Amino acid sequence: MKNIKFLFIGILFGIILSKAEVISWYRIYEMFKFQSFHMYGVIGSAVVLGIIIMYLFNKGLVKSYLGKQIEIEPKKKGFSRNILGGIVFGLGWGLIGACPGPMFILLGRGVYAIIIAIVGGLLGVLLYHAIKSKLPH
Amino acid sequence: MDFILEPWPWYVAGPLITLIMFLLFYFGKKFGVSSNLETICALGGAGKFVDFFKFDWRANGWNLMFILGTVIGGFVAFQWLTPIETIAINPQTVQDLTNIGFQNAGAQYLPDEIFSIESMFTLKGFLILLIGGVLVGFGSRYAGGCTSGHAIVGLSNLELPSLISVIGFFIGGLIMIWVLFPILF
């Protein structure tokens, strides 16, 4: 089971987002109301440190566990897909206060209602790939 | 050990999220949660309806393990690491929520108005959860990433597409909270 380490990394991620209240609907609502620094601090500090990590990866100063260069797959370009996809995502994020990670973490908390949102998420992904040829990218 | 049981401040959580990103790249993978939704669709046989899902889901088995881990992590944190369920949100936020009919805002992680068993079995409650999920799933794959792939990895890697996506996340979220919420609730 060479994948077992990813189970443990996932457990750690679930605990971090739970303990930092990132999975709380209220924290997301508060963020979009600009009434708390908390979420901006979480994402902001992750990104500031992340910029340093990515620099080390891209310069080859930190290699993978196999000693290989770590490649960061570039994101797909295109203004329409990023802005429109982003807006659709944001509408959902604001409404249910959970992005994909927290959805699964809330499932572990025993929040049965989130199952409906996860099913919705799967349907949304299915729908996107069914109609994507008709959408602007 | 008390600090583990207290709510973790942003300056602890943010760097730890970066650590998660680091570990995943260090072990030759990537940090992106929403692509699991595609993998689960493929696993569930969505390839019969949409050709995109005909890829071999086993190649993403590591990410399914990661997502299974997050479920376990949520359970562990809830059972043993969170003695106090209150969320110390801004009193102004509590007031704003009270004004639109949310009782006891911040008394626990989630509002009963959306997540209680009673709410999920009302038509409105069911539709909010379902449509919210559809928007998150659809939008994340349209934009090519969610909070992890765009807001954390993409911004860290100084990628313009991710900046545009994150601006989109905020446009959508602000429309929902400031414009649509007062209509919905």
Short mmCIF file of C-alpha atoms in Angstrom, two decimals:
data_model
loop_
_atom_site.label_atom_id
_atom_site.label_comp_id
_atom_site.label_asym_id
_atom_site.label_seq_id
_atom_site.Cartn_x
_atom_site.Cartn_y
_atom_site.Cartn_z
CA MET A 1 0.00 0.00 0.00
CA LYS A 2 2.27 2.75 -1.27
CA ASN A 3 -0.70 5.14 -1.15
CA ILE A 4 -1.18 4.82 2.60
CA LYS A 5 0.91 7.93 3.26
CA PHE A 6 -1.68 10.00 1.41
CA LEU A 7 -4.31 8.74 3.84
CA PHE A 8 -2.27 10.20 6.71
CA ILE A 9 -1.66 13.48 4.87
CA GLY A 10 -5.44 13.64 4.33
CA ILE A 11 -6.13 12.99 8.02
CA LEU A 12 -3.79 15.85 8.92
CA PHE A 13 -5.51 18.13 6.40
CA GLY A 14 -8.93 17.23 7.84
CA ILE A 15 -7.77 18.02 11.36
CA ILE A 16 -6.15 21.33 10.32
CA LEU A 17 -9.25 22.64 8.51
CA SER A 18 -11.46 21.47 11.39
CA LYS A 19 -9.37 23.03 14.15
CA ALA A 20 -8.93 26.31 12.24
CA GLU A 21 -12.73 26.46 11.72
CA VAL A 22 -12.25 26.70 7.94
CA ILE A 23 -15.03 24.11 7.62
CA SER A 24 -17.43 26.39 9.49
CA TRP A 25 -20.14 27.94 7.30
CA TYR A 26 -19.97 31.02 9.55
CA ARG A 27 -16.30 31.64 8.76
CA ILE A 28 -17.03 31.74 5.02
CA TYR A 29 -20.03 34.02 5.50
CA GLU A 30 -17.94 36.31 7.69
CA MET A 31 -15.16 36.35 5.07
CA PHE A 32 -17.52 37.47 2.30
CA LYS A 33 -18.91 40.10 4.68
CA PHE A 34 -15.36 41.41 5.30
CA GLN A 35 -16.05 41.15 9.03
CA SER A 36 -13.08 39.04 10.06
CA PHE A 37 -9.43 38.66 9.15
CA HIS A 38 -9.40 34.96 10.00
CA MET A 39 -9.93 33.39 6.55
CA TYR A 40 -7.75 36.02 4.83
CA GLY A 41 -5.03 35.21 7.34
CA VAL A 42 -5.33 31.46 6.72
CA ILE A 43 -5.22 31.70 2.93
CA GLY A 44 -2.80 34.65 2.90
CA SER A 45 -0.21 33.03 5.16
CA ALA A 46 -0.51 29.74 3.26
CA VAL A 47 0.17 31.57 -0.01
CA VAL A 48 3.07 33.69 1.30
CA LEU A 49 4.83 30.58 2.57
CA GLY A 50 3.69 28.73 -0.56
CA ILE A 51 5.45 31.27 -2.81
CA ILE A 52 8.73 30.41 -1.08
CA ILE A 53 8.08 26.65 -1.39
CA MET A 54 7.21 26.97 -5.10
CA TYR A 55 10.36 29.03 -5.67
CA LEU A 56 12.43 26.24 -4.09
CA PHE A 57 10.63 23.62 -6.23
CA ASN A 58 10.95 25.58 -9.47
CA LYS A 59 14.64 26.36 -8.91
CA GLY A 60 15.28 22.70 -8.17
CA LEU A 61 16.57 23.53 -4.67
CA VAL A 62 14.09 21.06 -3.20
CA LYS A 63 13.60 17.81 -5.11
CA SER A 64 10.99 15.09 -4.72
CA TYR A 65 11.56 12.11 -2.42
CA LEU A 66 12.93 10.27 -5.45
CA GLY A 67 15.43 13.06 -6.08
CA LYS A 68 13.56 14.31 -9.17
CA GLN A 69 12.70 17.88 -10.18
CA ILE A 70 9.20 18.76 -8.91
CA GLU A 71 7.05 19.89 -11.83
CA ILE A 72 4.08 22.17 -11.17
CA GLU A 73 1.53 21.64 -13.92
CA PRO A 74 0.53 25.09 -15.22
CA LYS A 75 -3.13 26.07 -14.90
CA LYS A 76 -5.21 26.25 -18.05
CA LYS A 77 -5.18 29.69 -19.62
CA GLY A 78 -8.28 31.47 -20.85
CA PHE A 79 -10.05 34.41 -19.29
CA SER A 80 -13.62 33.15 -19.76
CA ARG A 81 -13.14 29.75 -18.16
CA ASN A 82 -11.34 31.16 -15.15
CA ILE A 83 -13.62 34.11 -14.45
CA LEU A 84 -16.92 32.37 -15.26
CA GLY A 85 -15.96 29.09 -13.59
CA GLY A 86 -14.72 31.10 -10.62
CA ILE A 87 -17.98 33.03 -10.31
CA VAL A 88 -20.08 29.84 -10.48
CA PHE A 89 -17.85 28.26 -7.84
CA GLY A 90 -18.02 31.36 -5.63
CA LEU A 91 -21.83 31.39 -5.73
CA GLY A 92 -21.84 27.83 -4.40
CA TRP A 93 -19.06 28.47 -1.87
CA GLY A 94 -20.97 31.43 -0.47
CA LEU A 95 -24.25 29.53 -0.33
CA ILE A 96 -23.18 26.32 1.42
CA GLY A 97 -20.00 27.71 3.01
CA ALA A 98 -17.98 24.70 1.93
CA CYS A 99 -15.57 24.06 -0.92
CA PRO A 100 -14.71 20.47 -1.93
CA GLY A 101 -12.22 19.74 0.89
CA PRO A 102 -14.51 20.87 3.72
CA MET A 103 -17.41 18.96 2.13
CA PHE A 104 -15.60 15.68 2.80
CA ILE A 105 -14.35 16.80 6.21
CA LEU A 106 -17.91 17.67 7.25
CA LEU A 107 -18.97 14.20 6.14
CA GLY A 108 -16.47 12.82 8.68
CA ARG A 109 -18.06 15.04 11.34
CA GLY A 110 -21.32 13.23 10.78
CA VAL A 111 -23.10 16.12 9.06
CA TYR A 112 -25.56 14.09 7.00
CA ALA A 113 -26.89 17.13 5.14
CA ILE A 114 -23.54 17.54 3.39
CA ILE A 115 -24.19 14.28 1.50
CA ILE A 116 -26.76 16.20 -0.57
CA ALA A 117 -24.12 18.83 -1.39
CA ILE A 118 -21.56 16.15 -2.31
CA VAL A 119 -24.08 14.48 -4.63
CA GLY A 120 -24.74 17.95 -6.06
CA GLY A 121 -21.00 18.43 -6.55
CA LEU A 122 -20.76 15.16 -8.48
CA LEU A 123 -23.77 16.14 -10.62
CA GLY A 124 -22.17 19.54 -11.25
CA VAL A 125 -18.95 17.93 -12.45
CA LEU A 126 -20.92 15.55 -14.66
CA LEU A 127 -22.94 18.43 -16.08
CA TYR A 128 -19.83 20.50 -16.80
CA HIS A 129 -18.16 17.74 -18.79
CA ALA A 130 -21.42 16.98 -20.62
CA ILE A 131 -21.90 20.56 -21.86
CA LYS A 132 -18.36 21.99 -21.82
CA SER A 133 -18.06 22.05 -25.63
CA LYS A 134 -20.85 24.67 -25.66
CA LEU A 135 -19.26 26.92 -23.01
CA PRO A 136 -16.80 29.77 -23.61
CA HIS A 137 -13.28 28.91 -22.44
CA MET B 1 -1.46 20.06 25.11
CA ASP B 2 -4.22 22.63 25.64
CA PHE B 3 -3.30 24.51 22.48
CA ILE B 4 -4.41 21.53 20.39
CA LEU B 5 -7.87 21.66 21.94
CA GLU B 6 -8.23 25.44 21.51
CA PRO B 7 -9.29 26.80 18.11
CA TRP B 8 -6.17 27.19 15.94
CA PRO B 9 -5.34 30.75 14.87
CA TRP B 10 -4.80 31.64 11.20
CA TYR B 11 -1.02 31.85 11.54
CA VAL B 12 -0.92 28.20 12.61
CA ALA B 13 -3.46 26.94 10.07
CA GLY B 14 -2.07 28.74 7.01
CA PRO B 15 1.51 27.40 7.27
CA LEU B 16 0.15 23.91 8.05
CA ILE B 17 -1.92 24.02 4.84
CA THR B 18 1.31 24.91 3.01
CA LEU B 19 2.90 21.88 4.68
CA ILE B 20 0.15 19.68 3.20
CA MET B 21 0.87 21.16 -0.23
CA PHE B 22 4.60 20.59 0.28
CA LEU B 23 4.13 16.94 1.30
CA LEU B 24 1.91 16.15 -1.69
CA PHE B 25 4.37 17.66 -4.20
CA TYR B 26 7.34 16.14 -2.38
CA PHE B 27 5.76 12.71 -2.82
CA GLY B 28 5.36 13.39 -6.55
CA LYS B 29 1.66 14.32 -6.59
CA LYS B 30 -0.32 17.56 -6.56
CA PHE B 31 -2.67 19.45 -4.25
CA GLY B 32 -6.14 19.64 -5.76
CA VAL B 33 -9.28 18.45 -4.05
CA SER B 34 -11.96 19.10 -6.67
CA SER B 35 -10.44 16.69 -9.22
CA ASN B 36 -11.56 13.94 -6.82
CA LEU B 37 -15.13 14.71 -7.83
CA GLU B 38 -14.18 13.73 -11.40
CA THR B 39 -12.44 10.59 -10.17
CA ILE B 40 -15.49 9.56 -8.13
CA CYS B 41 -17.72 10.12 -11.19
CA ALA B 42 -15.40 7.92 -13.27
CA LEU B 43 -15.37 5.30 -10.51
CA GLY B 44 -19.17 5.39 -10.45
CA GLY B 45 -19.41 4.62 -14.17
CA ALA B 46 -20.03 8.11 -15.56
CA GLY B 47 -17.99 7.07 -18.60
CA LYS B 48 -21.14 5.41 -19.92
CA PHE B 49 -22.74 8.84 -20.34
CA VAL B 50 -19.89 11.29 -20.89
CA ASP B 51 -16.69 10.22 -22.68
CA PHE B 52 -14.46 12.41 -20.49
CA PHE B 53 -14.98 10.01 -17.58
CA LYS B 54 -13.53 7.01 -19.45
CA PHE B 55 -10.10 7.63 -17.89
CA ASP B 56 -8.63 5.06 -15.50
CA TRP B 57 -9.66 6.27 -12.04
CA ARG B 58 -7.07 3.97 -10.44
CA ALA B 59 -4.34 6.41 -11.47
CA ASN B 60 -5.90 8.86 -9.00
CA GLY B 61 -6.16 6.30 -6.24
CA TRP B 62 -3.67 8.28 -4.15
CA ASN B 63 -6.02 11.31 -4.21
CA LEU B 64 -8.98 9.14 -3.19
CA MET B 65 -6.86 7.97 -0.24
CA PHE B 66 -6.19 11.63 0.57
CA ILE B 67 -9.90 12.46 0.50
CA LEU B 68 -10.72 9.40 2.61
CA GLY B 69 -8.13 10.72 5.04
CA THR B 70 -9.88 14.09 5.24
CA VAL B 71 -13.11 12.30 6.19
CA ILE B 72 -11.25 10.47 8.97
CA GLY B 73 -9.53 13.71 10.00
CA GLY B 74 -12.91 15.42 10.30
CA PHE B 75 -14.12 12.57 12.50
CA VAL B 76 -11.01 12.60 14.70
CA ALA B 77 -11.12 16.38 15.17
CA PHE B 78 -14.82 16.28 16.02
CA GLN B 79 -14.63 13.33 18.42
CA TRP B 80 -11.47 14.10 20.35
CA LEU B 81 -10.00 17.50 19.53
CA THR B 82 -12.89 19.98 19.71
CA PRO B 83 -14.27 20.24 23.27
CA ILE B 84 -15.85 23.62 22.50
CA GLU B 85 -18.05 23.91 19.42
CA THR B 86 -18.60 27.67 19.44
CA ILE B 87 -17.14 29.82 16.65
CA ALA B 88 -15.96 33.24 17.81
CA ILE B 89 -17.38 35.17 14.85
CA ASN B 90 -17.67 38.94 14.76
CA PRO B 91 -20.65 40.19 16.84
CA GLN B 92 -21.67 42.24 13.80
CA THR B 93 -21.87 39.00 11.77
CA VAL B 94 -24.08 37.49 14.47
CA GLN B 95 -26.32 40.56 14.30
CA ASP B 96 -26.49 40.46 10.49
CA LEU B 97 -27.44 36.78 10.60
CA THR B 98 -30.05 37.36 13.30
CA ASN B 99 -31.59 40.02 11.07
CA ILE B 100 -32.12 37.49 8.26
CA GLY B 101 -33.52 34.86 10.63
CA PHE B 102 -30.49 32.80 11.68
CA GLN B 103 -30.76 31.86 15.36
CA ASN B 104 -27.73 31.32 17.66
CA ALA B 105 -25.16 32.21 14.99
CA GLY B 106 -21.72 30.90 15.97
CA ALA B 107 -23.02 28.61 18.73
CA GLN B 108 -21.74 25.66 16.71
CA TYR B 109 -19.78 25.07 13.50
CA LEU B 110 -22.81 25.07 11.19
CA PRO B 111 -26.20 26.82 11.17
CA ASP B 112 -29.23 24.59 11.73
CA GLU B 113 -31.06 26.75 9.20
CA ILE B 114 -29.09 24.98 6.43
CA PHE B 115 -27.53 21.82 7.86
CA SER B 116 -29.98 20.33 10.38
CA ILE B 117 -31.82 17.10 9.58
CA GLU B 118 -35.10 19.07 9.67
CA SER B 119 -33.80 21.58 7.11
CA MET B 120 -32.43 18.99 4.70
CA PHE B 121 -35.84 17.37 4.40
CA THR B 122 -37.64 20.61 3.49
CA LEU B 123 -37.81 21.41 -0.24
CA LYS B 124 -35.98 24.73 0.23
CA GLY B 125 -33.31 23.19 2.46
CA PHE B 126 -32.78 20.29 0.07
CA LEU B 127 -32.48 22.58 -2.96
CA ILE B 128 -30.03 24.93 -1.22
CA LEU B 129 -27.68 22.03 -0.44
CA LEU B 130 -28.09 20.40 -3.85
CA ILE B 131 -27.76 23.58 -5.93
CA GLY B 132 -24.88 24.81 -3.74
CA GLY B 133 -23.12 21.52 -4.42
CA VAL B 134 -23.82 21.66 -8.16
CA LEU B 135 -22.41 25.20 -8.37
CA VAL B 136 -19.26 24.20 -6.46
CA GLY B 137 -18.72 21.09 -8.59
CA PHE B 138 -19.51 22.73 -11.92
CA GLY B 139 -17.57 25.90 -11.19
CA SER B 140 -14.48 24.17 -9.86
CA ARG B 141 -14.03 22.05 -12.98
CA TYR B 142 -14.97 24.91 -15.34
CA ALA B 143 -12.31 27.07 -13.69
CA GLY B 144 -9.93 24.10 -13.47
CA GLY B 145 -9.51 24.14 -9.71
CA CYS B 146 -11.00 25.08 -6.35
CA THR B 147 -9.61 26.73 -3.25
CA SER B 148 -6.70 24.27 -3.02
CA GLY B 149 -5.67 24.15 -6.69
CA HIS B 150 -6.20 27.83 -7.48
CA ALA B 151 -6.15 29.88 -4.25
CA ILE B 152 -3.30 27.96 -2.62
CA VAL B 153 -1.21 26.23 -5.32
CA GLY B 154 -1.91 28.55 -8.26
CA LEU B 155 -1.42 31.79 -6.34
CA SER B 156 1.72 30.39 -4.70
CA ASN B 157 3.05 29.62 -8.17
CA LEU B 158 2.13 33.17 -9.30
CA GLU B 159 -0.21 31.95 -12.04
CA LEU B 160 -2.44 34.50 -13.74
CA PRO B 161 -5.28 31.98 -14.44
CA SER B 162 -5.48 31.31 -10.70
CA LEU B 163 -5.61 35.01 -9.85
CA ILE B 164 -8.49 35.42 -12.32
CA SER B 165 -10.25 32.38 -10.83
CA VAL B 166 -9.85 33.62 -7.25
CA ILE B 167 -11.25 37.01 -8.29
CA GLY B 168 -14.15 35.02 -9.78
CA PHE B 169 -14.58 33.10 -6.49
CA PHE B 170 -14.96 36.43 -4.72
CA ILE B 171 -17.32 37.96 -7.28
CA GLY B 172 -19.55 34.88 -6.95
CA GLY B 173 -19.34 34.76 -3.16
CA LEU B 174 -20.05 38.47 -2.77
CA ILE B 175 -23.07 38.27 -5.11
CA MET B 176 -24.38 35.33 -3.08
CA ILE B 177 -23.91 36.89 0.36
CA TRP B 178 -24.79 40.52 -0.39
CA VAL B 179 -27.41 40.19 -3.14
CA LEU B 180 -28.98 36.71 -3.13
CA PHE B 181 -28.95 35.91 0.60
CA PRO B 182 -31.36 38.69 1.59
CA ILE B 183 -33.75 37.26 -1.05
CA LEU B 184 -33.26 33.61 -0.07
CA PHE B 185 -33.54 34.09 3.70
#
